[in-house]
Amino acid sequence: MAEVLSVEDLLDAYRTMKTIREFEDRVHVEFAKGGIPGFVHLYAGEEASATGVGLQLRNDDQLASNHRGHGHCIAKGVEVKGMMAEIYGKKTGTCHGKGGSMHIADLDAGMMGANGIVGGGPPLACGAALAAKMKGTGGLAVVFCGDGASNQGTTFEAMNLATVWKLPVVFVFENNGYAEATDARFSVSCKDIADRAIGFGMPGQIVDGHDFFAVHDAFETAAARARAGDGPSLLEHKLDRFFGHFEGDNQNYRPKDEVKRLREDICCIKRFAAEVTNSHGVSAEQLNEIDEEIAVLIDDAVAFAENSPEPGPEDLMTDVYINY
Amino acid sequence: MAEVLSVEDLLDAYRTMKTIREFEDRVHVEFAKGGIPGFVHLYAGEEASATGVGLQLRNDDQLASNHRGHGHCIAKGVEVKGMMAEIYGKKTGTCHGKGGSMHIADLDAGMMGANGIVGGGPPLACGAALAAKMKGTGGLAVVFCGDGASNQGTTFEAMNLATVWKLPVVFVFENNGYAEATDARFSVSCKDIADRAIGFGMPGQIVDGHDFFAVHDAFETAAARARAGDGPSLLEHKLDRFFGHFEGDNQNYRPKDEVKRLREDICCIKRFAAEVTNSHGVSAEQLNEIDEEIAVLIDDAVAFAENSPEPGPEDLMTDVYINY
Amino acid sequence: MARRITYMQAINEALDQEMARDESVIIMGEDVVGGSGSDGEMDAWGGVLGVTKGLYGKYGDRIMDTPISEAGFVGAAVGAATAGMRPVCELMFIDFVGVCFDQIYNQAAKFRYMFGGKAETPVVIRTMIGAGFRAAAQHSQCLYPMFTAVPGLKVVVPSSPYDVKGLLIQAIRDNDPVIFCEHKVLYTMEGDVPEESYTIPFGEANVVREGDDITIIALGRMVHQALAAATTLAKDGISCEVIDPRTTSPFDEDTILESIENTGRAVIVDEATPRCNMATDISALIGRKAFGDLKAPIEMVTAPHTPVPFNGTLEDLYIPSPAAIEAAVRQTVEYA
Amino acid sequence: MARRITYMQAINEALDQEMARDESVIIMGEDVVGGSGSDGEMDAWGGVLGVTKGLYGKYGDRIMDTPISEAGFVGAAVGAATAGMRPVCELMFIDFVGVCFDQIYNQAAKFRYMFGGKAETPVVIRTMIGAGFRAAAQHSQCLYPMFTAVPGLKVVVPSSPYDVKGLLIQAIRDNDPVIFCEHKVLYTMEGDVPEESYTIPFGEANVVREGDDITIIALGRMVHQALAAATTLAKDGISCEVIDPRTTSPFDEDTILESIENTGRAVIVDEATPRCNMATDISALIGRKAFGDLKAPIEMVTAPHTPVPFNGTLEDLYIPSPAAIEAAVRQTVEYA
Ligand SMILES: Cc1ncc(C[n+]2csc(CCOP(=O)(O)OP(=O)(O)O)c2C)c(N)n1
Ligand SMILES: Cc1ncc(C[n+]2csc(CCOP(=O)(O)OP(=O)(O)O)c2C)c(N)n1
Ligand SMILES: [Mg+2]
Ligand SMILES: [Mg+2]
């Protein structure tokens, strides 16, 4: 049975989802203005997925992410200012400007890293889960993969290994329907990614990824299984991204107005807000207050990033090794 | 419905199975005497698998094999003399002595190669199948993998790709229970490898790999599907190997007497011989005649190999490129 | 008839002309069409930067999107090549080769030798190399030395629109596996390119600029950095010969050795990291075969022994610059 | 107390001592135990050639069999290392790296830099290199140059029982990712090895034999080929200094440059194929930093630019032999 969420939990969840949304919407704007370099993949639209999972993670649980990692980072507790500065490539960034959007990591927060390699994360998550198992901490690891990543050999191998070694790891497939411009209905050879669970001896479940509560409940079960030492699970979150694959994508592979319709009809945050104000004792004012906090937070983060110094020549050759 | 096999077909099948067995038993003996160098993986015990498939292959169908490839080669029509010479490393070998047991190939016979890399074959078979599809020949490709190879990422990727591109390819998993010294019950995370078919949108079937007729029938269906342009299939042949992983393996991971029991109780050739002489109109004399032919064939092959010249210094640097 | 087109357009044209000429040429890769399976436009992308855009309209199913399964589809390209096709397979960024390298160096590259000379594997792997896009550590590498090391592979690193077209057509017609390294920063570079089909043979270096004082050997984008340095140095009366090997395997030793015979000095510019790279490979070659000609140590201007940094200031420092090349040339020329 | 044990036993002892000393050391790989899941003996293999045999009895679940999923378990080793373990992961043959290279060079090697210095990834990848076993093209390669090229990796190529123990203990204690290349032909080599635990620092070359006429630099098994050549040459009054770099990254430049200062001549022996290998890397280094000292071109004795052939006669020709080294030395010494 699902644990009952307190009002505080719900406000936390809202804060996290909204922070992600505002962060991404703002990065979108700043990118267009030319302030942000490189390849940037935005998470807007998928907030319920990272948040429903993240809320249940302990600090020592580990999260392996992918190229679309901002939401996972925020949900795992990485500082927004450092993230924004990293995306701008500044010395004050989470990775001192050396990583950028695709490589934000914060190992102290249990954030093992975004990843520029599709399918890079699943084996790493198995390793983190193995460490938790060996140390007997009751910790777990979770890895977020896209529908595209579900076809990468590393992902399959990791799922097999996780069952063979009975690792406390949860594989979350964020199926947003596309891998770049390719439809998941083309690239994934089975009906649902969840169909693959049986081939790896683990439970698999399809989850409405726009529904925070559905995500929360499914992950609760998977996490309990992991922490109890019963092995891995596969969750398929069906959801949608509100922006292109990366900034600059004209999205011509999507039907016209798909995004507009999604933003209006199935926005996970709108849905969450309606539900918690209707029947969970949360007030609209409470949410408004959070909105205002977040607006300030994001403004501050951008200002911080813009005003931060860049790394300099002295930083080029450091941090390759620990012992030189 | 399974095609009815003629007596001639059955004698062919017997000849192939028995050739493989005698070939392997002899290589085992010659290896122990020190005549054969390198890593040698014998196929004895699994003959019904290669033969039930091979008998239905056209010359232009392609077969991708693995390290345990002798049986696949013979079943695909590769010359036994050249194979033996190759295993001895002689210039008269199928690959002029440059490949050895793990790399026997004969592209003219549609034999794409044994492979020293576990999981090397499945993507290659997809490519051969793609070529057949593009050319519209009605040809197909088949790839043989072990239970161990079923966990390699390349294998999974190939299965997904095969369905996505609707390729005429058949994935045959020869589950002999072990990958080197590791039990398939440990390394394969699902109950049967066939359980993985659903995750790749293709039919999957468990087949008694000791039973030539079962292998034949299952492959008949899969091949028909492939040739009709309906896409790939997965077949799991449950079977056993009679020797160690490679020559020199003391097999201490197997229960004592496992091999002895297998040779006595479930030998696919004994079973086939009994069945065809009982109820398919084949006479014991016919089989005996074949046995005698094969004894000569194998003796000749060994003599040929032993008496053949080695490649010389002039061969070291050739055959790297087509155009230098 | 030559017109000015971009490096990217030249690649597209080479593919187009070869597909028209030879039915066995097929293309596969992630989003090389784009839009497969979706309800929007088909041929939506033509590759992540649009290089193959438009070919789907002409050649339909001969150009194929793939799942994100590089080992699977690169291996399929290799397998199809052994079975009579001439696949041009796109590995989006060379950085991704870590998930599919086996199919390239253990399979494609070795078939011919392992199989006693009987296999032909005419596969081309097109892939993007290089820094300069703020694309960070996993999308900016220059891994061609790793391929150059592999017996059985041919490796091409084209530096101009003209070269990229002629070399790609050659690559497609070549009967051995070819790794074709396109520098992403060059995609928008314009140059004169004949409309008609032509080939540039492998193993023939291009003397991009003639000079007498020193030989600069540079690859890919570095050719342009070297030319910029040469222009500056000319003002100070230092005459640089700039040589672009074009292919690292096969490698044209003669053109370089002849140049060194004349200049007696060399600087090698390689965007790859400094260990076991092309700079060391070529330096060792010259040191061995032109020892008597050398009047100064061979300087190597390369990326540092670090991953590619994201930050722009750092990335610009990471990439061998005209200034760094200039400094190396001056040092070499002044050596006595 | 030193006793004579084999290279293989020395590896086993290093693993044993480090596992006893430090709970966070764990081992994983295909059949490193052997027998998992079966009805026969557990600890049946201890690795394909028996190197880890017996450790399961002592350390139980800290040594783990894996499925044949190198990307999966190498990646898991990397991930476990970032999460506080010190995994020693066995990649059976270095030839197999093509299926898991991404987790090594894009992940393990780059974390520290990409993450701004915050990650530690103390993983060791033990792997077998080298020809001589009639194991053909996909089980005989010397791919250490490929790893040496990667910033963020440390690469070890031990040549003796003494070295392999000290270097492996060092590797396990090192906080960066280490590729540990064991030459399969050396497994049965015996040598004096102290019983107690000791480390050999990375980046310190070993002068295996002192000499004045020429410096031979050789790695792994090639050290012994070089020593054999040196013995023969000594009879003709040619005095060879033989240097074993031990680690290719970090690399001890000083010891080599000092030697060249004295000898003025060098031959480099590398079992890897000739392009972009250690021989070219070291030759380029010497050519640049010791130009003034050099009296002759640096000769490189390497494998040919071919896959490893199966046939024994060919394989023996493939491997750099004492005779080939001797010839190169004579040529270099006679150069005037
Ligand atoms: C190994 C590898 N192949 C290809 C790419 C290029 N690439 C980056 S993201 C992406 C699509 C990923 O799709 P999906 O996993 O569904 O995640 P989404 O972007 O939809 O969140 C591709 C092909 C890559 N980064 N790494
Ligand atoms: C990529 C790779 N990993 C490991 C090996 C070593 N190896 C060779 S055969 C083998 C076991 C294969 O088992 P399976 O696929 O079941 O085939 P079987 O030997 O049982 O026929 C292993 C681990 C290899 N050759 N290639
Ligand atoms: Mg997606
Ligand atoms: Mg098996």
JSON list of N, CA and C in Angstrom, two decimals, chain B residues 218-244:
[
{"chain": "B", "resi": 218, "resn": "ALA", "atom": "N", "xyz": [11.00, -26.53, -35.81]},
{"chain": "B", "resi": 218, "resn": "ALA", "atom": "CA", "xyz": [10.97, -25.15, -35.30]},
{"chain": "B", "resi": 218, "resn": "ALA", "atom": "C", "xyz": [11.65, -24.21, -36.28]},
{"chain": "B", "resi": 219, "resn": "PHE", "atom": "N", "xyz": [12.75, -24.68, -36.84]},
{"chain": "B", "resi": 219, "resn": "PHE", "atom": "CA", "xyz": [13.46, -23.81, -37.77]},
{"chain": "B", "resi": 219, "resn": "PHE", "atom": "C", "xyz": [12.67, -23.65, -39.07]},
{"chain": "B", "resi": 220, "resn": "GLU", "atom": "N", "xyz": [11.97, -24.67, -39.43]},
{"chain": "B", "resi": 220, "resn": "GLU", "atom": "CA", "xyz": [11.15, -24.57, -40.64]},
{"chain": "B", "resi": 220, "resn": "GLU", "atom": "C", "xyz": [10.17, -23.39, -40.54]},
{"chain": "B", "resi": 221, "resn": "THR", "atom": "N", "xyz": [9.54, -23.29, -39.39]},
{"chain": "B", "resi": 221, "resn": "THR", "atom": "CA", "xyz": [8.60, -22.20, -39.16]},
{"chain": "B", "resi": 221, "resn": "THR", "atom": "C", "xyz": [9.32, -20.85, -39.17]},
{"chain": "B", "resi": 222, "resn": "ALA", "atom": "N", "xyz": [10.44, -20.79, -38.47]},
{"chain": "B", "resi": 222, "resn": "ALA", "atom": "CA", "xyz": [11.18, -19.53, -38.38]},
{"chain": "B", "resi": 222, "resn": "ALA", "atom": "C", "xyz": [11.70, -19.11, -39.75]},
{"chain": "B", "resi": 223, "resn": "ALA", "atom": "N", "xyz": [12.18, -20.08, -40.51]},
{"chain": "B", "resi": 223, "resn": "ALA", "atom": "CA", "xyz": [12.74, -19.77, -41.82]},
{"chain": "B", "resi": 223, "resn": "ALA", "atom": "C", "xyz": [11.63, -19.31, -42.77]},
{"chain": "B", "resi": 224, "resn": "ALA", "atom": "N", "xyz": [10.49, -19.94, -42.67]},
{"chain": "B", "resi": 224, "resn": "ALA", "atom": "CA", "xyz": [9.37, -19.55, -43.53]},
{"chain": "B", "resi": 224, "resn": "ALA", "atom": "C", "xyz": [8.98, -18.10, -43.22]},
{"chain": "B", "resi": 225, "resn": "ARG", "atom": "N", "xyz": [8.92, -17.80, -41.94]},
{"chain": "B", "resi": 225, "resn": "ARG", "atom": "CA", "xyz": [8.59, -16.44, -41.52]},
{"chain": "B", "resi": 225, "resn": "ARG", "atom": "C", "xyz": [9.62, -15.45, -42.09]},
{"chain": "B", "resi": 226, "resn": "ALA", "atom": "N", "xyz": [10.88, -15.81, -41.97]},
{"chain": "B", "resi": 226, "resn": "ALA", "atom": "CA", "xyz": [11.94, -14.93, -42.45]},
{"chain": "B", "resi": 226, "resn": "ALA", "atom": "C", "xyz": [11.82, -14.74, -43.97]},
{"chain": "B", "resi": 227, "resn": "ARG", "atom": "N", "xyz": [11.70, -15.83, -44.68]},
{"chain": "B", "resi": 227, "resn": "ARG", "atom": "CA", "xyz": [11.68, -15.75, -46.15]},
{"chain": "B", "resi": 227, "resn": "ARG", "atom": "C", "xyz": [10.44, -15.02, -46.65]},
{"chain": "B", "resi": 228, "resn": "ALA", "atom": "N", "xyz": [9.38, -15.08, -45.87]},
{"chain": "B", "resi": 228, "resn": "ALA", "atom": "CA", "xyz": [8.15, -14.39, -46.27]},
{"chain": "B", "resi": 228, "resn": "ALA", "atom": "C", "xyz": [8.22, -12.90, -45.98]},
{"chain": "B", "resi": 229, "resn": "GLY", "atom": "N", "xyz": [9.31, -12.46, -45.34]},
{"chain": "B", "resi": 229, "resn": "GLY", "atom": "CA", "xyz": [9.43, -11.05, -45.03]},
{"chain": "B", "resi": 229, "resn": "GLY", "atom": "C", "xyz": [8.71, -10.63, -43.76]},
{"chain": "B", "resi": 230, "resn": "ASP", "atom": "N", "xyz": [8.43, -11.61, -42.91]},
{"chain": "B", "resi": 230, "resn": "ASP", "atom": "CA", "xyz": [7.71, -11.28, -41.68]},
{"chain": "B", "resi": 230, "resn": "ASP", "atom": "C", "xyz": [8.61, -11.05, -40.48]},
{"chain": "B", "resi": 231, "resn": "GLY", "atom": "N", "xyz": [9.90, -11.15, -40.68]},
{"chain": "B", "resi": 231, "resn": "GLY", "atom": "CA", "xyz": [10.81, -10.77, -39.60]},
{"chain": "B", "resi": 231, "resn": "GLY", "atom": "C", "xyz": [11.47, -11.92, -38.88]},
{"chain": "B", "resi": 232, "resn": "PRO", "atom": "N", "xyz": [12.18, -11.59, -37.82]},
{"chain": "B", "resi": 232, "resn": "PRO", "atom": "CA", "xyz": [13.04, -12.53, -37.12]},
{"chain": "B", "resi": 232, "resn": "PRO", "atom": "C", "xyz": [12.29, -13.45, -36.15]},
{"chain": "B", "resi": 233, "resn": "SER", "atom": "N", "xyz": [12.99, -14.47, -35.71]},
{"chain": "B", "resi": 233, "resn": "SER", "atom": "CA", "xyz": [12.49, -15.37, -34.68]},
{"chain": "B", "resi": 233, "resn": "SER", "atom": "C", "xyz": [13.63, -15.74, -33.75]},
{"chain": "B", "resi": 234, "resn": "LEU", "atom": "N", "xyz": [13.25, -16.18, -32.58]},
{"chain": "B", "resi": 234, "resn": "LEU", "atom": "CA", "xyz": [14.22, -16.66, -31.59]},
{"chain": "B", "resi": 234, "resn": "LEU", "atom": "C", "xyz": [13.93, -18.12, -31.27]},
{"chain": "B", "resi": 235, "resn": "LEU", "atom": "N", "xyz": [14.95, -18.94, -31.36]},
{"chain": "B", "resi": 235, "resn": "LEU", "atom": "CA", "xyz": [14.80, -20.35, -30.98]},
{"chain": "B", "resi": 235, "resn": "LEU", "atom": "C", "xyz": [15.82, -20.67, -29.89]},
{"chain": "B", "resi": 236, "resn": "GLU", "atom": "N", "xyz": [15.37, -21.29, -28.85]},
{"chain": "B", "resi": 236, "resn": "GLU", "atom": "CA", "xyz": [16.29, -21.71, -27.79]},
{"chain": "B", "resi": 236, "resn": "GLU", "atom": "C", "xyz": [16.44, -23.22, -27.84]},
{"chain": "B", "resi": 237, "resn": "HIS", "atom": "N", "xyz": [17.59, -23.65, -28.26]},
{"chain": "B", "resi": 237, "resn": "HIS", "atom": "CA", "xyz": [17.86, -25.10, -28.30]},
{"chain": "B", "resi": 237, "resn": "HIS", "atom": "C", "xyz": [18.48, -25.51, -26.98]},
{"chain": "B", "resi": 238, "resn": "LYS", "atom": "N", "xyz": [17.77, -26.33, -26.25]},
{"chain": "B", "resi": 238, "resn": "LYS", "atom": "CA", "xyz": [18.33, -26.85, -25.00]},
{"chain": "B", "resi": 238, "resn": "LYS", "atom": "C", "xyz": [19.13, -28.09, -25.35]},
{"chain": "B", "resi": 239, "resn": "LEU", "atom": "N", "xyz": [20.38, -28.07, -25.00]},
{"chain": "B", "resi": 239, "resn": "LEU", "atom": "CA", "xyz": [21.23, -29.20, -25.38]},
{"chain": "B", "resi": 239, "resn": "LEU", "atom": "C", "xyz": [22.45, -29.27, -24.47]},
{"chain": "B", "resi": 240, "resn": "ASP", "atom": "N", "xyz": [23.38, -30.12, -24.79]},
{"chain": "B", "resi": 240, "resn": "ASP", "atom": "CA", "xyz": [24.54, -30.33, -23.92]},
{"chain": "B", "resi": 240, "resn": "ASP", "atom": "C", "xyz": [25.81, -30.52, -24.74]},
{"chain": "B", "resi": 241, "resn": "ARG", "atom": "N", "xyz": [26.89, -30.07, -24.16]},
{"chain": "B", "resi": 241, "resn": "ARG", "atom": "CA", "xyz": [28.17, -30.35, -24.81]},
{"chain": "B", "resi": 241, "resn": "ARG", "atom": "C", "xyz": [28.85, -31.53, -24.12]},
{"chain": "B", "resi": 242, "resn": "PHE", "atom": "N", "xyz": [29.49, -32.34, -24.95]},
{"chain": "B", "resi": 242, "resn": "PHE", "atom": "CA", "xyz": [30.10, -33.57, -24.44]},
{"chain": "B", "resi": 242, "resn": "PHE", "atom": "C", "xyz": [31.54, -33.37, -23.96]},
{"chain": "B", "resi": 243, "resn": "PHE", "atom": "N", "xyz": [32.17, -32.30, -24.42]},
{"chain": "B", "resi": 243, "resn": "PHE", "atom": "CA", "xyz": [33.53, -32.05, -23.96]},
{"chain": "B", "resi": 243, "resn": "PHE", "atom": "C", "xyz": [33.54, -30.83, -23.04]},
{"chain": "B", "resi": 244, "resn": "GLY", "atom": "N", "xyz": [34.71, -30.44, -22.62]},
{"chain": "B", "resi": 244, "resn": "GLY", "atom": "CA", "xyz": [34.83, -29.25, -21.78]},
{"chain": "B", "resi": 244, "resn": "GLY", "atom": "C", "xyz": [34.60, -28.00, -22.60]}
]
